[in-house]
PDB file of C-alpha atoms and ligand atoms in Angstrom:
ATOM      1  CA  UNK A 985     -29.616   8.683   1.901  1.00 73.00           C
ATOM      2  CA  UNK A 986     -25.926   9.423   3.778  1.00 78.00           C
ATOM      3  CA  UNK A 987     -25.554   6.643   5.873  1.00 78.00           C
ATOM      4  CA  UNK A 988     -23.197   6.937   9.313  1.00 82.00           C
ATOM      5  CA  UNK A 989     -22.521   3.690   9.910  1.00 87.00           C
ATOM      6  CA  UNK A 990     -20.905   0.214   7.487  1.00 95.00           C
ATOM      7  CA  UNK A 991     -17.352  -0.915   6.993  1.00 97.00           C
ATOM      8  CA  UNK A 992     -15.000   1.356   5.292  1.00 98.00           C
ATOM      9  CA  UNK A 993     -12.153  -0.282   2.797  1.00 98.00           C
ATOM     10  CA  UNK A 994      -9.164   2.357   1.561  1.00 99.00           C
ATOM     11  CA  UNK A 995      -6.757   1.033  -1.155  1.00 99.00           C
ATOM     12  CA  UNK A 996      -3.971   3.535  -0.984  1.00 99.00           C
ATOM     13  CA  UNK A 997      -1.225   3.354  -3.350  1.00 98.00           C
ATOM     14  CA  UNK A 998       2.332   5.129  -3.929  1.00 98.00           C
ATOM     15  CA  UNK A 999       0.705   8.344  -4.215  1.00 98.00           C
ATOM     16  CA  UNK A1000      -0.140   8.895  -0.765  1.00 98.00           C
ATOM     17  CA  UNK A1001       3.273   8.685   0.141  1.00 98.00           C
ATOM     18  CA  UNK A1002       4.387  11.070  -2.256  1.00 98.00           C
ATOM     19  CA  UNK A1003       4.072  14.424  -0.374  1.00 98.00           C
ATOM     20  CA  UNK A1004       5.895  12.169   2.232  1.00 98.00           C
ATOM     21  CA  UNK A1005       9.059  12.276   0.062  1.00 98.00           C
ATOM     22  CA  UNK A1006       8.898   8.586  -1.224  1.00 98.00           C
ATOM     23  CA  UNK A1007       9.149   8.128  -4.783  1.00 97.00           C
ATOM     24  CA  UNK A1008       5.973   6.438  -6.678  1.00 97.00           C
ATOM     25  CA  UNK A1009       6.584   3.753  -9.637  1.00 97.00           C
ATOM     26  CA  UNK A1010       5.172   5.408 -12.756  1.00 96.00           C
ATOM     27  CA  UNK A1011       5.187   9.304 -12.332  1.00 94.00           C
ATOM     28  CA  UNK A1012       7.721  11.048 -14.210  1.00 93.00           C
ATOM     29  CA  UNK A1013      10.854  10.318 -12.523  1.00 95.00           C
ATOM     30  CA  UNK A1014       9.211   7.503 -10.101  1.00 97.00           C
ATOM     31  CA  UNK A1015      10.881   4.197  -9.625  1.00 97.00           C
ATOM     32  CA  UNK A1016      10.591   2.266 -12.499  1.00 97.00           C
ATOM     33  CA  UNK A1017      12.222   5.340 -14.698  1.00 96.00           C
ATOM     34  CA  UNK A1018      15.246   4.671 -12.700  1.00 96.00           C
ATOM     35  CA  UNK A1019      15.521   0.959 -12.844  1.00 97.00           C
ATOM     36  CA  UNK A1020      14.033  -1.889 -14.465  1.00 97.00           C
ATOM     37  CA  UNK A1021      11.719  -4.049 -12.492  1.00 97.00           C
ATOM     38  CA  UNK A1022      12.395  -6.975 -14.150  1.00 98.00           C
ATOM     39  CA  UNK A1023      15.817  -6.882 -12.518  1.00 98.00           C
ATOM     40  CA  UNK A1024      14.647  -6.151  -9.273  1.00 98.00           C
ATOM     41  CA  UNK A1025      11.248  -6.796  -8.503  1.00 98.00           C
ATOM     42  CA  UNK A1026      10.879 -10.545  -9.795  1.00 98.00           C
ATOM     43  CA  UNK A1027      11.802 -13.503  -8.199  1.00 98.00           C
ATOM     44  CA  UNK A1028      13.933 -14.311 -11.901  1.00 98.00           C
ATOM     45  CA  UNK A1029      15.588 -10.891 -10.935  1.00 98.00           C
ATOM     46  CA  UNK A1030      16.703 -12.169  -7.561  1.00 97.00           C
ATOM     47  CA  UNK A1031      18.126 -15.481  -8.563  1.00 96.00           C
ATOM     48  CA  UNK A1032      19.919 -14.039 -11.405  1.00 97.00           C
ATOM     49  CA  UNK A1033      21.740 -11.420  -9.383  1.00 97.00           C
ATOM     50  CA  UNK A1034      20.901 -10.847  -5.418  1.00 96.00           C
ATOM     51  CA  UNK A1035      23.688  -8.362  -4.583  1.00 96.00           C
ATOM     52  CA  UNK A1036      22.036  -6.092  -7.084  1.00 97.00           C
ATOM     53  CA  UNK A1037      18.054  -6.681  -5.708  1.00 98.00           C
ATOM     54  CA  UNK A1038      19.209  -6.624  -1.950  1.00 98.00           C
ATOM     55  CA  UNK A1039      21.281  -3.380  -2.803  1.00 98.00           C
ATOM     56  CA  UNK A1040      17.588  -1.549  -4.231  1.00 98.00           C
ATOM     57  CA  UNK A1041      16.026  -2.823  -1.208  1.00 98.00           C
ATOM     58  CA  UNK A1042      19.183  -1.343   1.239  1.00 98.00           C
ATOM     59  CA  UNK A1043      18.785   1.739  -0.524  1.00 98.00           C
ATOM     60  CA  UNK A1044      14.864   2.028  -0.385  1.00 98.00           C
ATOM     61  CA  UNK A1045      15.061   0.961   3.495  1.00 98.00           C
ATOM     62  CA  UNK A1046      17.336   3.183   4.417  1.00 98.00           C
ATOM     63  CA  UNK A1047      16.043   6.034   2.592  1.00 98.00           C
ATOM     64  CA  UNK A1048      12.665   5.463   4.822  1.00 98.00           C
ATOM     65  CA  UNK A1049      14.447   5.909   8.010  1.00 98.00           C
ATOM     66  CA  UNK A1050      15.791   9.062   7.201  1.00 97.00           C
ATOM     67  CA  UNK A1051      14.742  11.602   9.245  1.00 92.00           C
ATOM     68  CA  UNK A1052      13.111  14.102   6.719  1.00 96.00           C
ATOM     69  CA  UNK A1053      10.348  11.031   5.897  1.00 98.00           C
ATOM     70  CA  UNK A1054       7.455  11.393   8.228  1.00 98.00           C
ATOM     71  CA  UNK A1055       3.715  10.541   7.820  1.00 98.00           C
ATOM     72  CA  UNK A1056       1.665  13.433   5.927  1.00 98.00           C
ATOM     73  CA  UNK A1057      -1.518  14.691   6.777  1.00 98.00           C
ATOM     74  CA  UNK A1058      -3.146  12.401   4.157  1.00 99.00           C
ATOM     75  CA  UNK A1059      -1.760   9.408   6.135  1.00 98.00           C
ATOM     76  CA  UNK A1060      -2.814  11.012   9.682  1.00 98.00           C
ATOM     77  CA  UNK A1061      -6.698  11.769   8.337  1.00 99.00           C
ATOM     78  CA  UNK A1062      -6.914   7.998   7.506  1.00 99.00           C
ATOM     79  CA  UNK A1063      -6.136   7.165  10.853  1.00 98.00           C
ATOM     80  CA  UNK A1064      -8.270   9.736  12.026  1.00 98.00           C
ATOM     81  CA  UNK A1065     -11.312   7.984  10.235  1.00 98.00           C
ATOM     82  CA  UNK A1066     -10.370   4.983  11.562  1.00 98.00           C
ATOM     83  CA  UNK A1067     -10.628   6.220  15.016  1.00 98.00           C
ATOM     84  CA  UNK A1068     -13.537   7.988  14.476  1.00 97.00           C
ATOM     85  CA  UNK A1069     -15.315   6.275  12.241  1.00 97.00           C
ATOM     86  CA  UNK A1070     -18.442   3.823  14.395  1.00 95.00           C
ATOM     87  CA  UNK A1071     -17.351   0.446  11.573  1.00 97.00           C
ATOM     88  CA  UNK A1072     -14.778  -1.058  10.823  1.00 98.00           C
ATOM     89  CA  UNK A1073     -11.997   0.288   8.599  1.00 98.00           C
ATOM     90  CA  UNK A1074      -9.412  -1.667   6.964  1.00 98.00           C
ATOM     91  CA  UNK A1075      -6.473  -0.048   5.085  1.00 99.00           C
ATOM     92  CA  UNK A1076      -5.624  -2.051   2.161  1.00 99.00           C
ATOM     93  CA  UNK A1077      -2.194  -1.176   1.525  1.00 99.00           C
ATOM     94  CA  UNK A1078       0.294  -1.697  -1.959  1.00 98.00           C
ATOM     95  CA  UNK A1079       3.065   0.371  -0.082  1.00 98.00           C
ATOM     96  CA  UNK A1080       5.582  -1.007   1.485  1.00 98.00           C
ATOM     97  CA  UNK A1081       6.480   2.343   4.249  1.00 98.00           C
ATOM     98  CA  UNK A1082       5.560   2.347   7.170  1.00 98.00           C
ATOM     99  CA  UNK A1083       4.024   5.575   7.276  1.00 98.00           C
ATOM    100  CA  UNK A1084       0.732   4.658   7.529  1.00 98.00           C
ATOM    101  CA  UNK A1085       1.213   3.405  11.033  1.00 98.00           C
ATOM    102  CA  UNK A1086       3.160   6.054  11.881  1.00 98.00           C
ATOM    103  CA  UNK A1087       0.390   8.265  10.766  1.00 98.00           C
ATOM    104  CA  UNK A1088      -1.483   6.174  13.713  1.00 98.00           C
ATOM    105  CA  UNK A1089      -3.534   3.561  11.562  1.00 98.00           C
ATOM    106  CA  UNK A1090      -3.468   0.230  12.717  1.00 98.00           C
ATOM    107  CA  UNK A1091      -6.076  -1.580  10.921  1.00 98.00           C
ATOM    108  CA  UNK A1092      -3.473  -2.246   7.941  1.00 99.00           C
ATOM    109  CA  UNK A1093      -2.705  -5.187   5.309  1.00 99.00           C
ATOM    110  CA  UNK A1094       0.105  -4.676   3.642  1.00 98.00           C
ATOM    111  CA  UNK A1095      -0.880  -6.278   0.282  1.00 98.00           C
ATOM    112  CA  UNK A1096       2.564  -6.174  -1.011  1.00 98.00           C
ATOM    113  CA  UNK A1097       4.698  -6.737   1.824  1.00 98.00           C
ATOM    114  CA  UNK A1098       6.987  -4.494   4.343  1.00 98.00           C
ATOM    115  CA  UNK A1099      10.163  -2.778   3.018  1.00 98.00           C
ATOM    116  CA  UNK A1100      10.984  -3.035   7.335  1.00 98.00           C
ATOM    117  CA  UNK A1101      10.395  -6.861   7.354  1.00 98.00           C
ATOM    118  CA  UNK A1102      12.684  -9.753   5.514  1.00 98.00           C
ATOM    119  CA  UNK A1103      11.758 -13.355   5.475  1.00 98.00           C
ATOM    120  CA  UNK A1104      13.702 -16.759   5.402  1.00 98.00           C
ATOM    121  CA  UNK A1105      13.439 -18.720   2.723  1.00 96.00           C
ATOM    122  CA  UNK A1106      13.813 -22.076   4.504  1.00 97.00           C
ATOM    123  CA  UNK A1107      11.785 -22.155   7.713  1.00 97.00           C
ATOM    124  CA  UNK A1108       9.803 -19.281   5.837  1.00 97.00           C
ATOM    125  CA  UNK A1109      10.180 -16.543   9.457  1.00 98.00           C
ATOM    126  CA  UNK A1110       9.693 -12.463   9.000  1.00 98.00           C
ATOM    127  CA  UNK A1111      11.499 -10.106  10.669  1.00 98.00           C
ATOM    128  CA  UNK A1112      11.694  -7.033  11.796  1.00 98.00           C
ATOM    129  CA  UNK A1113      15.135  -5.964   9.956  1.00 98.00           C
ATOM    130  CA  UNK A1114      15.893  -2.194   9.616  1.00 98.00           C
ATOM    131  CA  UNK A1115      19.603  -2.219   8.464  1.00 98.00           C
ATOM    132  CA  UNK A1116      20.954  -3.575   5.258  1.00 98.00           C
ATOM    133  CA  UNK A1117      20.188  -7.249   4.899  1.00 98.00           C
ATOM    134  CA  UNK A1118      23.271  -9.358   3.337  1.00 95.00           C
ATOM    135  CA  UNK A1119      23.988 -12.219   1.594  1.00 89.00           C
ATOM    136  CA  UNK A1120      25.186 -13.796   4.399  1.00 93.00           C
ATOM    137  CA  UNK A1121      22.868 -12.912   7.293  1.00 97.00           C
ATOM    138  CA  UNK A1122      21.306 -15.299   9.303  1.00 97.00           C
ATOM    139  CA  UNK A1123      18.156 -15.906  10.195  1.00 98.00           C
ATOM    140  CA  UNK A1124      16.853 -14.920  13.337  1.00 97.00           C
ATOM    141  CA  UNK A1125      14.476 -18.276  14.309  1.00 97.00           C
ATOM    142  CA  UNK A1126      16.413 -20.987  12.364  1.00 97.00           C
ATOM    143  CA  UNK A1127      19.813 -20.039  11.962  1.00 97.00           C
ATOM    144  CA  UNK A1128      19.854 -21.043   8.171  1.00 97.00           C
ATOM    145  CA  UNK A1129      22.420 -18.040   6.612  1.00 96.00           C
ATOM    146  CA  UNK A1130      22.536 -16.392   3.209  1.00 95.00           C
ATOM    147  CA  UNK A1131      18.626 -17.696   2.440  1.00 96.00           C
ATOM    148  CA  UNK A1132      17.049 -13.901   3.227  1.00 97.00           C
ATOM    149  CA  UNK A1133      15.006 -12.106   1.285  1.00 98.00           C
ATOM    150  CA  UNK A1134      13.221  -8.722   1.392  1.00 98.00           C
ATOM    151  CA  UNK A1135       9.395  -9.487   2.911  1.00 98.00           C
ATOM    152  CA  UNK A1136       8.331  -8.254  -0.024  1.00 98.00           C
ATOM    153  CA  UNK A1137       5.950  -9.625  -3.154  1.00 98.00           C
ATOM    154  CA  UNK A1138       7.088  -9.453  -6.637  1.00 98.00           C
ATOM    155  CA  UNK A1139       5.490  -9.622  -9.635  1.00 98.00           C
ATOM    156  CA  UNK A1140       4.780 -13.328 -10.363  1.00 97.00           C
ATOM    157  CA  UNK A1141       4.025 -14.135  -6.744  1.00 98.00           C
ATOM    158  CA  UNK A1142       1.091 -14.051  -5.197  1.00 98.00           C
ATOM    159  CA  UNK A1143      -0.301 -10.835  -3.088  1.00 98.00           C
ATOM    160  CA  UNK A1144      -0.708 -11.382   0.986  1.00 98.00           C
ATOM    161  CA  UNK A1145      -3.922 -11.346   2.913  1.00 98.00           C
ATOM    162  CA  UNK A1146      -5.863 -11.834  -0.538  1.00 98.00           C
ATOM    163  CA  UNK A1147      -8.590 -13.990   0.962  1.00 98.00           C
ATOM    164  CA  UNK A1148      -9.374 -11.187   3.936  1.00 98.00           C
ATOM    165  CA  UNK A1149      -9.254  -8.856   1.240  1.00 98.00           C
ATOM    166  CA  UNK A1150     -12.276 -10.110  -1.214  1.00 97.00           C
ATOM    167  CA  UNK A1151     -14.362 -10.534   2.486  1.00 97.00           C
ATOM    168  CA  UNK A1152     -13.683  -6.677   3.547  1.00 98.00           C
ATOM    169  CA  UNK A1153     -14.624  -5.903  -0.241  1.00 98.00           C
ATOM    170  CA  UNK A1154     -17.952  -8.046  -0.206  1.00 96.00           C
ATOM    171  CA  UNK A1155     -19.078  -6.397   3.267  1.00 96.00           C
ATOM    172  CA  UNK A1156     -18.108  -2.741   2.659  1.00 97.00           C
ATOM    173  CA  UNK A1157     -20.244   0.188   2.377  1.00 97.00           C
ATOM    174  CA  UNK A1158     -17.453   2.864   0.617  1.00 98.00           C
ATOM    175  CA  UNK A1159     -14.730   1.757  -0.728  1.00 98.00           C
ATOM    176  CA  UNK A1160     -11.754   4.850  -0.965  1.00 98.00           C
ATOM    177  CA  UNK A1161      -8.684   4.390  -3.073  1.00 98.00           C
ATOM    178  CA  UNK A1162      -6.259   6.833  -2.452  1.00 98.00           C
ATOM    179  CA  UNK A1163      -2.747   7.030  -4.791  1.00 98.00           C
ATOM    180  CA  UNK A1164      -2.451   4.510  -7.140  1.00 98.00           C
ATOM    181  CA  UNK A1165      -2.584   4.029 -10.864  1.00 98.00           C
ATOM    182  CA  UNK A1166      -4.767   1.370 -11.062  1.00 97.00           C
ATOM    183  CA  UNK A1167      -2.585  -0.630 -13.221  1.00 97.00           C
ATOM    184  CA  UNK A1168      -0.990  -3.213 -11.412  1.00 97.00           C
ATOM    185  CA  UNK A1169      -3.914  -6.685 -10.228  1.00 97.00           C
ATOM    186  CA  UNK A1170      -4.967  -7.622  -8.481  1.00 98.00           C
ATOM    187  CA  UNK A1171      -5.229  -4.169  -6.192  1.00 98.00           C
ATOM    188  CA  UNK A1172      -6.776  -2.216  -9.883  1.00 98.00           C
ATOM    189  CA  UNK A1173      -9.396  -5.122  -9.742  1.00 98.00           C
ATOM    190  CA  UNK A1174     -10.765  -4.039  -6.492  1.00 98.00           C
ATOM    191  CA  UNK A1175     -12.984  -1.375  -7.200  1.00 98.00           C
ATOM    192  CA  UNK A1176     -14.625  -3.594 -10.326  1.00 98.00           C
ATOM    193  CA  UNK A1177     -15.769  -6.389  -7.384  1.00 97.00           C
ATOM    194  CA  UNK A1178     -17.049  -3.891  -5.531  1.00 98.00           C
ATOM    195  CA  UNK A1179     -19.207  -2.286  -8.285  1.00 97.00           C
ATOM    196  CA  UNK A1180     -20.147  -5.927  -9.116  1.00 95.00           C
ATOM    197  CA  UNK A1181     -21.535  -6.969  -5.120  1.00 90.00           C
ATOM    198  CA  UNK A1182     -23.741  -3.006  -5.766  1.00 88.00           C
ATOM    199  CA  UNK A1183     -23.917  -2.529  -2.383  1.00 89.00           C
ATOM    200  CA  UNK A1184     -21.101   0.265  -1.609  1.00 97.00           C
ATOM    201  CA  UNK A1185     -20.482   3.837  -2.940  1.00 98.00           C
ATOM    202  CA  UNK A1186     -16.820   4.239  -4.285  1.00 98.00           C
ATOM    203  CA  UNK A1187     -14.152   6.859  -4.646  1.00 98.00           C
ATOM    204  CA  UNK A1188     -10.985   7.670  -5.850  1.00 98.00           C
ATOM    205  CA  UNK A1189      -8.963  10.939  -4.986  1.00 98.00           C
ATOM    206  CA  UNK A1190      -5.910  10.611  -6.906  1.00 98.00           C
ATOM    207  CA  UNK A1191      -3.550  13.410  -8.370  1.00 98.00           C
ATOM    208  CA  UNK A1192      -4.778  12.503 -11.828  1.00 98.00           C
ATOM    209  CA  UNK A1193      -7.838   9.855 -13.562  1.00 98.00           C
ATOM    210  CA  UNK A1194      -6.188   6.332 -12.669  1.00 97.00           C
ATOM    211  CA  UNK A1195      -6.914   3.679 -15.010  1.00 95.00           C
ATOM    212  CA  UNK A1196     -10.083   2.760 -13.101  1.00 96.00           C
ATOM    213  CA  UNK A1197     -11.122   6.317 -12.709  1.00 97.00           C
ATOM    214  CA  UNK A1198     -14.532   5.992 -13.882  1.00 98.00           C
ATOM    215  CA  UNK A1199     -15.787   3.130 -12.311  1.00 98.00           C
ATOM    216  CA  UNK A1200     -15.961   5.155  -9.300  1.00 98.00           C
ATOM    217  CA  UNK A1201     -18.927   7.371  -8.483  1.00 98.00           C
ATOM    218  CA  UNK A1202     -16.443   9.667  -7.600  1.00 98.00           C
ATOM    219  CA  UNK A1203     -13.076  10.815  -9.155  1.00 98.00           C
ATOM    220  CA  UNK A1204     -11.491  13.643  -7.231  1.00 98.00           C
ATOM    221  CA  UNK A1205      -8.202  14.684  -8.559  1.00 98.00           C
ATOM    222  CA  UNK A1206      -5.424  16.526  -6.448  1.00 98.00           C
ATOM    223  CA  UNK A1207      -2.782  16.023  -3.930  1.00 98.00           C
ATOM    224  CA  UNK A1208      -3.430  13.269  -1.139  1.00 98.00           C
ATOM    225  CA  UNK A1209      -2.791  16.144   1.693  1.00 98.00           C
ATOM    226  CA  UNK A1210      -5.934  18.143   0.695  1.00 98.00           C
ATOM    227  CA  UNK A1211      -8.320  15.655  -0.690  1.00 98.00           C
ATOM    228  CA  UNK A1212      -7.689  13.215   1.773  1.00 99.00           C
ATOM    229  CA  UNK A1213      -8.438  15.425   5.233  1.00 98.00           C
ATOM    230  CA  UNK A1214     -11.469  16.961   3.836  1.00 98.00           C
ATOM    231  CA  UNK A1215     -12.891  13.813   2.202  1.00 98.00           C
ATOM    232  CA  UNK A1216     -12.746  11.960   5.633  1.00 98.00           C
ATOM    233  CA  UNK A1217     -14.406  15.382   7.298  1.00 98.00           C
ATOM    234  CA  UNK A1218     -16.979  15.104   4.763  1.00 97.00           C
ATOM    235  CA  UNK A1219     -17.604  11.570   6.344  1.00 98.00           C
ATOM    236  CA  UNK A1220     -17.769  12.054   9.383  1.00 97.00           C
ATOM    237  CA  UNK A1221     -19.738  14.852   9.326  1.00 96.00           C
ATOM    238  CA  UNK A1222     -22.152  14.116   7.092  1.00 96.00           C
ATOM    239  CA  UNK A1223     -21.544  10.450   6.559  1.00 96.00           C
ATOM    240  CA  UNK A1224     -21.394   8.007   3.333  1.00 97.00           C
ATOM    241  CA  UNK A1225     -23.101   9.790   0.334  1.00 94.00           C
ATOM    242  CA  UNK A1226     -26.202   7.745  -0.419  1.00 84.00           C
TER     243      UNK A1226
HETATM  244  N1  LIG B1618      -1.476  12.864  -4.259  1.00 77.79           N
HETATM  245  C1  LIG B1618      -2.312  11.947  -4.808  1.00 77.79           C
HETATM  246  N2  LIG B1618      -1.961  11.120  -5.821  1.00 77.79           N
HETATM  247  C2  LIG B1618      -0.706  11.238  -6.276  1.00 77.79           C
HETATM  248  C3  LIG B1618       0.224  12.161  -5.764  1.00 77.79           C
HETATM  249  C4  LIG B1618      -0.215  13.000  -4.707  1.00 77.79           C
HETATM  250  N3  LIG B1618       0.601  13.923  -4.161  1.00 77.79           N
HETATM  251  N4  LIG B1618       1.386  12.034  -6.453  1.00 77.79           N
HETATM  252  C5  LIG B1618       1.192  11.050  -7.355  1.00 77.79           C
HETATM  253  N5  LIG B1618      -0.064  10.573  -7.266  1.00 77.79           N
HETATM  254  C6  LIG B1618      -0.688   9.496  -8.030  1.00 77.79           C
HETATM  255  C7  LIG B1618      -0.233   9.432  -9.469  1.00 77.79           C
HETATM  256  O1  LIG B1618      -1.062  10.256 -10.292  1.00 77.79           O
HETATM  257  C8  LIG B1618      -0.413   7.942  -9.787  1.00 77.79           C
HETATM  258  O2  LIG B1618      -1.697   7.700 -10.328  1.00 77.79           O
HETATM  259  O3  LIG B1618      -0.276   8.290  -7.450  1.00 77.79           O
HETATM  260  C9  LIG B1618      -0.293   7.258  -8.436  1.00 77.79           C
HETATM  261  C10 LIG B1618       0.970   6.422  -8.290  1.00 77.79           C
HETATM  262  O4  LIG B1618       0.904   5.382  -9.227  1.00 77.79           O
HETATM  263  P1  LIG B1618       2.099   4.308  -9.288  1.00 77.79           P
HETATM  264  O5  LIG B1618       3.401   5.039  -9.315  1.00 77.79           O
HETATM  265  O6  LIG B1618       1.750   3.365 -10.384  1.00 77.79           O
HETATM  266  O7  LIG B1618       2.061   3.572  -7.880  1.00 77.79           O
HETATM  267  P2  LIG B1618       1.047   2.443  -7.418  1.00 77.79           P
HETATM  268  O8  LIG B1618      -0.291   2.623  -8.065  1.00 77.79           O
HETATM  269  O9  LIG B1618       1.100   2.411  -5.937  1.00 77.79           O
HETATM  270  O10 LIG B1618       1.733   1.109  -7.994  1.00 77.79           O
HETATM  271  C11 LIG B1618       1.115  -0.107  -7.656  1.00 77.79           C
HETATM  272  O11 LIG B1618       2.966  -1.302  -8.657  1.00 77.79           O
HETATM  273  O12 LIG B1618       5.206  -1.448  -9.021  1.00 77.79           O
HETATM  274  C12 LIG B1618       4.172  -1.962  -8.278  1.00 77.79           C
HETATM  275  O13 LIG B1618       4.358  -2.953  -6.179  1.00 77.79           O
HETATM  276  C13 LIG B1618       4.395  -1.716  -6.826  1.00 77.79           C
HETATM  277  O14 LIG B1618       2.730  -1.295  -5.144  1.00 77.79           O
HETATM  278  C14 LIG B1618       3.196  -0.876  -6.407  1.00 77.79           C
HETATM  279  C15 LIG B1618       2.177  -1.159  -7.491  1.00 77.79           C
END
């Protein structure tokens, strides 16, 4: 029986961003064709050579506040269900745009950090920090200079808001990933606990099968910008398939 009502987790992943004009990792030509991420998405990669990992991150941060990268209509129908939607929904992010709140969401954990956002590694302060961050630049609430980093997580460390996250998972009743490959934990792990509490339906609208593809009840392949719209009509019209 559809029900109308129960809260609503969304994992989105690089692939929601795509139609945007933001790179993913593991597509043909995606990020990690271009550069290894050894060198610059590892804490071992930062210590051994900063210049080069704060230089990716420049690049990446200004290439976001270009003009020509805007919020797609995948992004905007998320924030649309969230609106409209009577429970709560939480948007589980790995990205590290900002395009989901420009596409009006607000209910959003980014999982993996902010590309917009740097953080002190002595008194441990994030910040807001849109222009290239330097070797030398100080930090805003302590002062200490040349210990700022990119407010972003790495592989090796440990994933924000994890504890929130396993809660929203426990409680949900539909759990939507939208964009990702499914291969990088603990995000690809998500679906698997939510199978395992039995409570929620699940479903995956990705361009291709991710990884996790059929632990869903559904799989719906295609771009983000058509499956995404008419999946959350489909909800709100006729509610959370039974
Ligand atoms: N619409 C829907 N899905 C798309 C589209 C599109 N237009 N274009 C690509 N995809 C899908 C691809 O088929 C792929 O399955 O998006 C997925 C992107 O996968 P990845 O590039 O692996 O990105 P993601 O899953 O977000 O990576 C997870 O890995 O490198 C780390 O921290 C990084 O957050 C990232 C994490």
């Amino acid at each position: 029986m559809p029900t109308r009502s129960g809260p609503i987790v969304i994992l989105t992943g690089a692939g929601i961003s795509k139609e945007s004009g933001l790179d993913t990792f593991r597509c043909a030509g995606g990020i990690w064709t271009q550069v290894s991420l050894e060198d610059v998405a590892t804490p071992e990669g930062f210590a051994r050579d900063p210049v080069r990992v704060q230089a990716f991150y420049n690049d990446r941060r200004r290439g976001l506040l270009t003009d020509n990268i805007r919020p797609n209509a995948a992004h905007e129908a998320l924030a649309r269900l969230e609106r409209d939607w009577d429970d709560e929904v939480l948007l589980v992010t790995q990205n590290i745009d900002n395009l989901h709140e420009r596409g009006g969401s607000t209910n959003i954990l980014h999982m993996h950090g902010e590309l917009l956002k740097v953080r002190c590694e002595h008194c441990g302060g994030v910040h807001e920090w849109h222009t290239d961050l330097g070797a030398d630049d100080i930090c805003p609430a302590c002062g200490t200079a040349g210990l700022m980093r990119p407010h972003v997580v790495w592989f090796g460390e440990i994933p924000l808001g994890m504890e929130r996250i396993a809660d929203a998972l426990d409680r949900c009743a539909l759990f939507m990933s939208v964009g990702t490959s499914g291969t990088v934990y603990p995000a690809a792990g998500f679906v698997a606990e939510v199978v395992r509490f039995g409570r929620a339906h699940t479903v995956e609208l990705n361009m291709e099968a991710s990884h996790g593809a059929t632990l869903f009840r559904e799989a719906i392949q295609g771009p983000a910008t058509a499956l995404v719209p008419a999946y959350v009509d489909r909800l709100l019209n006729e509610g959370i398939p039974g």
